PDB file of C-alpha atoms in Angstrom:
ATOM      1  CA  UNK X   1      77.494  66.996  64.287  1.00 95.00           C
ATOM      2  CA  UNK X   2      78.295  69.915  66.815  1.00 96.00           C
ATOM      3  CA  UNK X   3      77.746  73.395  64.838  1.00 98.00           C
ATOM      4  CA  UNK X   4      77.398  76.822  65.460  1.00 98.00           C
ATOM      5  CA  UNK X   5      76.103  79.097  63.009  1.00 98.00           C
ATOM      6  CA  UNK X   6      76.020  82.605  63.177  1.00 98.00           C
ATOM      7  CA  UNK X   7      73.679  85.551  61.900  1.00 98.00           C
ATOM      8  CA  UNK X   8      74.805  87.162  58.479  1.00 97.00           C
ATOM      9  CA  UNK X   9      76.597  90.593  58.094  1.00 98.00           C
ATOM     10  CA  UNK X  10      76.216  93.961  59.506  1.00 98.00           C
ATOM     11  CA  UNK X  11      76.479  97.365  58.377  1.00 98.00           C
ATOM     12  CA  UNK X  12      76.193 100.362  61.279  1.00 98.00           C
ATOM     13  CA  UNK X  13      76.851 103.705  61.960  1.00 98.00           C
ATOM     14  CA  UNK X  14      79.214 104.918  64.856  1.00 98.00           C
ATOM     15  CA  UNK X  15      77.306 105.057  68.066  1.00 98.00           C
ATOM     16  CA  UNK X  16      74.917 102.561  67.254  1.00 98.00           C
ATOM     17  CA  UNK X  17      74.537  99.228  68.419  1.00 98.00           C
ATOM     18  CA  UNK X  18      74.803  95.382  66.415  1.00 98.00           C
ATOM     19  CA  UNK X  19      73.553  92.377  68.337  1.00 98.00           C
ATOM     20  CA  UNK X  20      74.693  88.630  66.550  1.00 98.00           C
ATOM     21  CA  UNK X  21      73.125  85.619  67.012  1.00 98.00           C
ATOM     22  CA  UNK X  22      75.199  81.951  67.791  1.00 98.00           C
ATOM     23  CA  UNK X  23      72.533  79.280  67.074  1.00 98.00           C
ATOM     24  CA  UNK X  24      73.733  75.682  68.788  1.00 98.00           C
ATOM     25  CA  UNK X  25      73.167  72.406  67.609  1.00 98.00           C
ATOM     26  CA  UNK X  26      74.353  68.672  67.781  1.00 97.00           C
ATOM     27  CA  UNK X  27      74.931  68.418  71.768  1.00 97.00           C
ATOM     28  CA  UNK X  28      72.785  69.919  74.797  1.00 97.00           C
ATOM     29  CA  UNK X  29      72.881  73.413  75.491  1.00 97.00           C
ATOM     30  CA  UNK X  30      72.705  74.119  78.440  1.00 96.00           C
ATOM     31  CA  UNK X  31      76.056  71.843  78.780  1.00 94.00           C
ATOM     32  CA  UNK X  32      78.341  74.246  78.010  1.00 95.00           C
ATOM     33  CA  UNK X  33      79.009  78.094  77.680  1.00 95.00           C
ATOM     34  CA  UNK X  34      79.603  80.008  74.920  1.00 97.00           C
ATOM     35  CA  UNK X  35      82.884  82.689  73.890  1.00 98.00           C
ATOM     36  CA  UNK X  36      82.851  85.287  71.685  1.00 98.00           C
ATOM     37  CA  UNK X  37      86.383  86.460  70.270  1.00 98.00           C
ATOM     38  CA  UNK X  38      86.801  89.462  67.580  1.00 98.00           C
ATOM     39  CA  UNK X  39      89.138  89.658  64.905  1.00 98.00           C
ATOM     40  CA  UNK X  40      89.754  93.285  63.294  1.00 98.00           C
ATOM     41  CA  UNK X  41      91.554  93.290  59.646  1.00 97.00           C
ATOM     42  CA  UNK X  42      94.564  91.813  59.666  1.00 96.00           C
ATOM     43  CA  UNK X  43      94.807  91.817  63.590  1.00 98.00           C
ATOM     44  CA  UNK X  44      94.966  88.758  65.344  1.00 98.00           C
ATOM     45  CA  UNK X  45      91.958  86.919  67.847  1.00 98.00           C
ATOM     46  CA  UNK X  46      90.856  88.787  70.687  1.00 98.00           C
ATOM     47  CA  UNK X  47      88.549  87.174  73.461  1.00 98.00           C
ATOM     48  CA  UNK X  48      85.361  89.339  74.087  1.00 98.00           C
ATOM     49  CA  UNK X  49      83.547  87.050  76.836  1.00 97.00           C
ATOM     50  CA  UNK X  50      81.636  83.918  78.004  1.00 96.00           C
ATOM     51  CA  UNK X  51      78.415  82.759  78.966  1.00 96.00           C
ATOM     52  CA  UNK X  52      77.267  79.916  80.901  1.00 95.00           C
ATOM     53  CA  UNK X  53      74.873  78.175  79.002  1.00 95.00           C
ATOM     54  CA  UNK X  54      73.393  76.751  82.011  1.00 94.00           C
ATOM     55  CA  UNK X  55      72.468  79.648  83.744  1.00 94.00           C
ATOM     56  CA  UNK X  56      74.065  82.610  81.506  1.00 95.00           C
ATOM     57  CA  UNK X  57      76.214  83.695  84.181  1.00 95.00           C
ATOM     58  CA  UNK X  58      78.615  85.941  82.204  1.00 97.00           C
ATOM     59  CA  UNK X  59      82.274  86.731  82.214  1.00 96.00           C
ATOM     60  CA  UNK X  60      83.375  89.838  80.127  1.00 97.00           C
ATOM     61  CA  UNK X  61      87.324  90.966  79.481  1.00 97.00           C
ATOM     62  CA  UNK X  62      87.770  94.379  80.922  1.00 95.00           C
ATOM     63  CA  UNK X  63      87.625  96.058  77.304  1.00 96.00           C
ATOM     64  CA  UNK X  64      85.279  95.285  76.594  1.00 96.00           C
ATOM     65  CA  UNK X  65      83.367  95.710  79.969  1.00 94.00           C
ATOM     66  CA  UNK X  66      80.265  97.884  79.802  1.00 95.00           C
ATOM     67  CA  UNK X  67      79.617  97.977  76.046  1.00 98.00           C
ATOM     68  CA  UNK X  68      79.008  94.292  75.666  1.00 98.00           C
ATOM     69  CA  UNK X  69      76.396  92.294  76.852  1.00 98.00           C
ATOM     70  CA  UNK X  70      76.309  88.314  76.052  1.00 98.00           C
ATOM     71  CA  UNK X  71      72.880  86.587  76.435  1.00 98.00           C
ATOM     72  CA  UNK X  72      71.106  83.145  75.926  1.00 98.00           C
ATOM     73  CA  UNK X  73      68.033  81.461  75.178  1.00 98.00           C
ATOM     74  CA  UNK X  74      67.981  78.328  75.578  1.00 97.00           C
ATOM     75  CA  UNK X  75      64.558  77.631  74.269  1.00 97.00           C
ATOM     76  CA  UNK X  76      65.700  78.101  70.348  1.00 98.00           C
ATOM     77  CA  UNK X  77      69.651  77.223  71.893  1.00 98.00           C
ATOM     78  CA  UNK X  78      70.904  80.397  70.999  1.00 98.00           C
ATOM     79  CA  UNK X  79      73.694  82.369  72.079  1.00 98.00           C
ATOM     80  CA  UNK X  80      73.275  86.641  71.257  1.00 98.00           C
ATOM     81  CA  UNK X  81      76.743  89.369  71.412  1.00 98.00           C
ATOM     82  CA  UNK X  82      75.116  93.034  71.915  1.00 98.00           C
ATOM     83  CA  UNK X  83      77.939  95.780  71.394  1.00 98.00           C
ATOM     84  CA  UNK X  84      76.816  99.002  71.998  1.00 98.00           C
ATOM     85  CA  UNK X  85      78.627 102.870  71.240  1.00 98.00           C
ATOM     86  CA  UNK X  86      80.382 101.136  68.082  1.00 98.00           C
ATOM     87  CA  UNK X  87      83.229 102.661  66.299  1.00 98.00           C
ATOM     88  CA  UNK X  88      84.803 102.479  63.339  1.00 97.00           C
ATOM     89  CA  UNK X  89      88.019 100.123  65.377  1.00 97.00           C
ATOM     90  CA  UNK X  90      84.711  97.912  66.603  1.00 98.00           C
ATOM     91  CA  UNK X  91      84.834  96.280  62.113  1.00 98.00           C
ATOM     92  CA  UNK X  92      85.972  93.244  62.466  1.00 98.00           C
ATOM     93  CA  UNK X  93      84.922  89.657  61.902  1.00 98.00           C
ATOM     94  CA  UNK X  94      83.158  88.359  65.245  1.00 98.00           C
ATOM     95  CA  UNK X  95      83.118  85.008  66.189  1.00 98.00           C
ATOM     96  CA  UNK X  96      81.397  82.791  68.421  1.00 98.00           C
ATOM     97  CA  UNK X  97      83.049  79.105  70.314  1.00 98.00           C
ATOM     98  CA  UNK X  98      82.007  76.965  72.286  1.00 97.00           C
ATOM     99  CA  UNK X  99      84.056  76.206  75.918  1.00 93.00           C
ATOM    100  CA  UNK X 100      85.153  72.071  76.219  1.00 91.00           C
ATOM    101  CA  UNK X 101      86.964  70.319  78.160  1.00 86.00           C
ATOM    102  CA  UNK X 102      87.113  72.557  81.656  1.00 85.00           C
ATOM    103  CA  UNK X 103      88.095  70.929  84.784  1.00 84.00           C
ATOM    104  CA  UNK X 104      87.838  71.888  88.301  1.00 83.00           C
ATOM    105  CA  UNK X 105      90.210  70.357  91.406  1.00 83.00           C
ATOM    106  CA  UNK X 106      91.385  71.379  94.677  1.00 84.00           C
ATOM    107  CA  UNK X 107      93.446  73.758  93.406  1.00 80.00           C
ATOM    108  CA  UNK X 108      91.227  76.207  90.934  1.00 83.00           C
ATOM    109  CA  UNK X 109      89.423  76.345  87.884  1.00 86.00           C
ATOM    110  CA  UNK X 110      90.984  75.565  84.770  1.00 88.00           C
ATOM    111  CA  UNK X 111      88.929  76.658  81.565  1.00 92.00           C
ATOM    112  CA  UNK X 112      88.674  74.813  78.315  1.00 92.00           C
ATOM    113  CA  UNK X 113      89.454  75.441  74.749  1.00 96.00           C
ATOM    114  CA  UNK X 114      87.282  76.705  72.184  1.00 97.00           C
ATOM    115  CA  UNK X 115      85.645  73.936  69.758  1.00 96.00           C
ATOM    116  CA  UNK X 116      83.528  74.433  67.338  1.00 97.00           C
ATOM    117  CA  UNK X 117      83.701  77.689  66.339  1.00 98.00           C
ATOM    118  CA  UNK X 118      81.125  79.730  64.427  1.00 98.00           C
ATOM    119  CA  UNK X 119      81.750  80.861  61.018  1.00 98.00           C
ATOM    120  CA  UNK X 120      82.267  84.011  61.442  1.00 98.00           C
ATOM    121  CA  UNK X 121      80.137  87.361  61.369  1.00 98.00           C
ATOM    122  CA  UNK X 122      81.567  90.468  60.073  1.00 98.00           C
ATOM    123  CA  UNK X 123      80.317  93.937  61.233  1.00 98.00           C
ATOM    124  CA  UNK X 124      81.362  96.926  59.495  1.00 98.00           C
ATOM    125  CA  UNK X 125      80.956 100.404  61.245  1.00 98.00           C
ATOM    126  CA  UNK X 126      81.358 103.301  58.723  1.00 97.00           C
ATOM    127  CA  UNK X 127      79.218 106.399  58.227  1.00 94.00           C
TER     128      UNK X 127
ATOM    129  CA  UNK O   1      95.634  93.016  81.812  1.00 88.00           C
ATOM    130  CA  UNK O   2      97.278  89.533  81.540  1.00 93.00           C
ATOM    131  CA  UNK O   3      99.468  88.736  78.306  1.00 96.00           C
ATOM    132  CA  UNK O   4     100.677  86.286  76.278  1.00 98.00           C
ATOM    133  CA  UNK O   5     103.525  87.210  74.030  1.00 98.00           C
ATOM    134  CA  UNK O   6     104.623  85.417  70.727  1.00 98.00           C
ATOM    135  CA  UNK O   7     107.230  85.514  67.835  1.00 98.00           C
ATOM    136  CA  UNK O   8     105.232  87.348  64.985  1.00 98.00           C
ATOM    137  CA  UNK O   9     106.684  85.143  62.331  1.00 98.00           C
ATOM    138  CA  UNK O  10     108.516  81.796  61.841  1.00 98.00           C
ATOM    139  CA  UNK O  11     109.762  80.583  58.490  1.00 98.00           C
ATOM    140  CA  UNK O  12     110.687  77.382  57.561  1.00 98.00           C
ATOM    141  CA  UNK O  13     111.337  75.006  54.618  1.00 97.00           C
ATOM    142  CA  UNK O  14     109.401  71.873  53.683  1.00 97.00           C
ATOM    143  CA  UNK O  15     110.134  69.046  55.728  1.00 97.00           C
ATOM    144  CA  UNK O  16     111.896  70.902  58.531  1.00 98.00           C
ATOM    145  CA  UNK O  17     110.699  71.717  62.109  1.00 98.00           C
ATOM    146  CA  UNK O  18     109.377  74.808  62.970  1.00 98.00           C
ATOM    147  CA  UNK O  19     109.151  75.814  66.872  1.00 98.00           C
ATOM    148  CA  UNK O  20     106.678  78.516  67.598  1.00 98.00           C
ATOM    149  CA  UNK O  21     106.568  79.773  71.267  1.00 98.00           C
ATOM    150  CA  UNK O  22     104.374  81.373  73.724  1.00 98.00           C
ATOM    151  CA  UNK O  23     105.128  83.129  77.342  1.00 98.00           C
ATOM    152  CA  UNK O  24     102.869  84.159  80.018  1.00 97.00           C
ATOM    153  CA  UNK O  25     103.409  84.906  83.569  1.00 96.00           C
ATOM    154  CA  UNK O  26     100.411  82.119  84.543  1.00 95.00           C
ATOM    155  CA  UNK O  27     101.167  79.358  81.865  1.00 95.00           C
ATOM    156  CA  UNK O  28     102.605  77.056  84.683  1.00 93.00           C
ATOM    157  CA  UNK O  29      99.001  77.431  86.387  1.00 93.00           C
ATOM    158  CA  UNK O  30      96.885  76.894  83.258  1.00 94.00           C
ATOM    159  CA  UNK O  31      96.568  75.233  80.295  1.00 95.00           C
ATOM    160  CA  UNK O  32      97.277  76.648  76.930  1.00 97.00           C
ATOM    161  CA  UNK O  33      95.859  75.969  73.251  1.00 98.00           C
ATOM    162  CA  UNK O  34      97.109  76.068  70.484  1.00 98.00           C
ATOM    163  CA  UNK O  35      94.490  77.134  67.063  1.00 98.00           C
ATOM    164  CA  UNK O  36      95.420  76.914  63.527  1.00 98.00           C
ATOM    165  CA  UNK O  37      93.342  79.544  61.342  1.00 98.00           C
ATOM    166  CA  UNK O  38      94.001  80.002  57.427  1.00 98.00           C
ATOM    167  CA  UNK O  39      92.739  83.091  55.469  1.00 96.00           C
ATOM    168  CA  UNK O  40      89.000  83.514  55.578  1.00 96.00           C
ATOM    169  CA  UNK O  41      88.242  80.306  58.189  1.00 97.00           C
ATOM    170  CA  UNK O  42      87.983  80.250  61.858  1.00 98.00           C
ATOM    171  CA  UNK O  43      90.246  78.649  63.997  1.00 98.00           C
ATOM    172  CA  UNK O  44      90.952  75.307  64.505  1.00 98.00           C
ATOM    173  CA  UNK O  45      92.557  73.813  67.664  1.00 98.00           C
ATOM    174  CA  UNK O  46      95.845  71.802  67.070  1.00 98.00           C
ATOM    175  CA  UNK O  47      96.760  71.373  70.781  1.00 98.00           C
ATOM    176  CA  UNK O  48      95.017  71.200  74.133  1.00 97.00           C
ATOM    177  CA  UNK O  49      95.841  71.247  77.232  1.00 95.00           C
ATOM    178  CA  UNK O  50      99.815  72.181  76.856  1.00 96.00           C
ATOM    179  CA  UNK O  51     100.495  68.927  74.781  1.00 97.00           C
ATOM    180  CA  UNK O  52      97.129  66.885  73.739  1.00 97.00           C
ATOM    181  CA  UNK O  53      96.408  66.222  69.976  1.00 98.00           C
ATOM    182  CA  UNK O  54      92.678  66.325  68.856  1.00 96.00           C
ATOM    183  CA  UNK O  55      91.912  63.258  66.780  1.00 95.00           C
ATOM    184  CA  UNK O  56      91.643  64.667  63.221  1.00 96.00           C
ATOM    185  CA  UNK O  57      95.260  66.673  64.020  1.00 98.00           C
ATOM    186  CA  UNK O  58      98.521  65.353  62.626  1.00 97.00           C
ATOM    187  CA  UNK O  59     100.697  63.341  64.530  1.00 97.00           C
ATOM    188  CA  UNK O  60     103.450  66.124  63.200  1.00 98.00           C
ATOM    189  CA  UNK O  61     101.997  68.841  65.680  1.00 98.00           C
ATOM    190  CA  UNK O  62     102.770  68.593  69.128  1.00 98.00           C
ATOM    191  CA  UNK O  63     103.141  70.751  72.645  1.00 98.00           C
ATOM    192  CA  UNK O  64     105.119  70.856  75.325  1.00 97.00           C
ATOM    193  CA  UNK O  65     105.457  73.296  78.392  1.00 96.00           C
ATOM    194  CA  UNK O  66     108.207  74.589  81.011  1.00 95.00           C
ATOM    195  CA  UNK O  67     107.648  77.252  83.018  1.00 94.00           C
ATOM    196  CA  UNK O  68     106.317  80.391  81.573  1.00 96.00           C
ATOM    197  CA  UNK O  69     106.956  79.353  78.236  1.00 98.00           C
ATOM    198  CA  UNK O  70     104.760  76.873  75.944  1.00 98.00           C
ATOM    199  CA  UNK O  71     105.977  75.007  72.293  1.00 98.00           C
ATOM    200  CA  UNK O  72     104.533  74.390  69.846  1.00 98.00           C
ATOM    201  CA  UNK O  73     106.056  72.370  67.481  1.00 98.00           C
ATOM    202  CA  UNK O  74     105.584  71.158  63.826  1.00 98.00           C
ATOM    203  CA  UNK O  75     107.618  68.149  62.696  1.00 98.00           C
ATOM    204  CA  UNK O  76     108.125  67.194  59.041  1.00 97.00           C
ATOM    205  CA  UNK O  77     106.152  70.907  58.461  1.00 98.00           C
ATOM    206  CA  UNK O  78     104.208  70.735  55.266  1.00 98.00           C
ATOM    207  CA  UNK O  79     103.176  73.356  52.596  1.00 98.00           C
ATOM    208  CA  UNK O  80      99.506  72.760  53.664  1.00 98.00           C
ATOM    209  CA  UNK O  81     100.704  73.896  57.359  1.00 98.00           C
ATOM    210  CA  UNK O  82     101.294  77.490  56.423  1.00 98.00           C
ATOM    211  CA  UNK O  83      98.853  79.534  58.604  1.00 98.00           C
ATOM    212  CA  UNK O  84      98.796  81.799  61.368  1.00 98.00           C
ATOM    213  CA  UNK O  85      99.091  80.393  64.757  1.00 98.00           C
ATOM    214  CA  UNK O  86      97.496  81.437  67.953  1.00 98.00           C
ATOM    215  CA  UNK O  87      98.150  80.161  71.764  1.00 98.00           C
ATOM    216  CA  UNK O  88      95.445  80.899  73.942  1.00 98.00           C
ATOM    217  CA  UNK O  89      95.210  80.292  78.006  1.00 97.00           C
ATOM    218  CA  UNK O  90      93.629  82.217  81.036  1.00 96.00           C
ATOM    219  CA  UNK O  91      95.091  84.519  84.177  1.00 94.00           C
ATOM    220  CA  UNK O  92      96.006  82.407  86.921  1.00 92.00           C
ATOM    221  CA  UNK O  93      92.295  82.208  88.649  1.00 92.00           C
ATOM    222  CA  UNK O  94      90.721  81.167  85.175  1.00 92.00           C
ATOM    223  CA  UNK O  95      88.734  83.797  84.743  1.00 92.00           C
ATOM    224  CA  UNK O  96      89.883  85.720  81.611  1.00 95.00           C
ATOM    225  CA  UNK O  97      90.733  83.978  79.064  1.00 97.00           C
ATOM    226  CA  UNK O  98      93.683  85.764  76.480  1.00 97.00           C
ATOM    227  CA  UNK O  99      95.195  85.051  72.955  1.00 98.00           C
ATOM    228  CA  UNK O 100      98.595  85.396  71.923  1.00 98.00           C
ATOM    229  CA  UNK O 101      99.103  87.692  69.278  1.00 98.00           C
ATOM    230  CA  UNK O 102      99.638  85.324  66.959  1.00 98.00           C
ATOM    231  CA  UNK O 103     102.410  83.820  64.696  1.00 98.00           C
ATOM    232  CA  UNK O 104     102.474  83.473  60.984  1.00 98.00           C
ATOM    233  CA  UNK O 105     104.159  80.391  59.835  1.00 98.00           C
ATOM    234  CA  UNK O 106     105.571  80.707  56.026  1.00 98.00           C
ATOM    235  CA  UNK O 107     106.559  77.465  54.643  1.00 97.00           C
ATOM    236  CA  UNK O 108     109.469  78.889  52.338  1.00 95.00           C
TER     237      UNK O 108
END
């Protein structure tokens, strides 16, 4: 069946950095891309970015622009979420998703929904 | 930054309907999902694209759209069904994608 799995907990200090790991199996790849959405305590989901994985072109949401980088390798089929200059509002459970279902026509480009889902990673910034 | 705005809570008693709504500006342009998530999982998707059940889902949940503003609706709602509720959809070119704040749904 389709799974992602994720990398297990982190513990950092503020101003450091936390990269987590997405590993892919069940379907191809390079077939679709890959999200990554955060959820602080008690808050609700918040959409980090996505990467192709065909040719990890990336798209990031403007928060989160220039602290997160999303990479792949496809060799092992694994998806990685670097954030960088953490703070203590950065704990929260982070997950990864894979895109289905997008479609293109004549009039735009219509992304997909998120399924599977990883299990979750949580990252914990305290000093 | 694009936003989707929805009620933060909707209570309802076993066996009735509960309605749960979402508005954005760009809905009419693009899909929206709808994810179920109970304490300590990840989400699960209910509804996609505006009204489509996955197989596996309930014939109870449904979707519908008009205009800016999406349904979401749970027929015959269940004690099981008590969860928060997310809609989630993209600004009008596709390229960000965006959550609703979310809904909790207490089954009274």
């Amino acid at each position: 069946q389709i799974q992602l799995v994720q990398s297990g907990g982190e513990v950092r200090q503020p101003g450091a950095s936390v990269k987590v790991s997405c590993k892919a199996s069940g379907y191809t790849f390079t077939d679709y891309g890959i999200n990554w959405v955060r959820q602080a305590p008690g808050q609700g989901l918040e959409w980090m970015g996505w990467i192709s994985g065909y040719n990890a072109d990336t798209q990031y949401a403007q928060k989160f622009q220039g602290r997160v980088t999303l990479t792949t390798d496809t060799g092992t089929s694994t998806a990685y979420m670097e954030l960088s200059s953490l703070r203590s509002d950065d704990t929260a459970v982070y997950f990864c998703a894979r895109d289905a279902g997008e479609e293109y026509d004549n009039s735009g480009y219509y992304p997909g929904w998120f399924d599977p889902w990883g299990q979750g990673t949580q990252v914990t910034v305290s000093s | 930054s694009y936003e989707l705005t929805q009620p933060p809570s909707v209570s309802v008693s076993p066996g009735q309907t509960a309605r749960i709504t979402c508005s954005g500006d760009a809905l009419p342009k693009q899909y929206t999902y709808w994810y179920q998530q109970k304490p300590g999982q990840a989400p699960v998707v209910v509804i996609y694209k505006d009204s489509e059940r996955p197989s596996g889902i309930p014939e109870r949940f449904s979707g519908s759209s008009s205009g800016t503003i999406v349904t979401l609706t749970i027929s015959g709602v269940q004690a099981e069904d008590e969860a928060d509720y997310y809609c989630q959809s993209a600004d009008s070119r596709g390229t960000y994608r965006v959550f609703g704040g979310g809904t909790k749904l207490t089954v009274l």
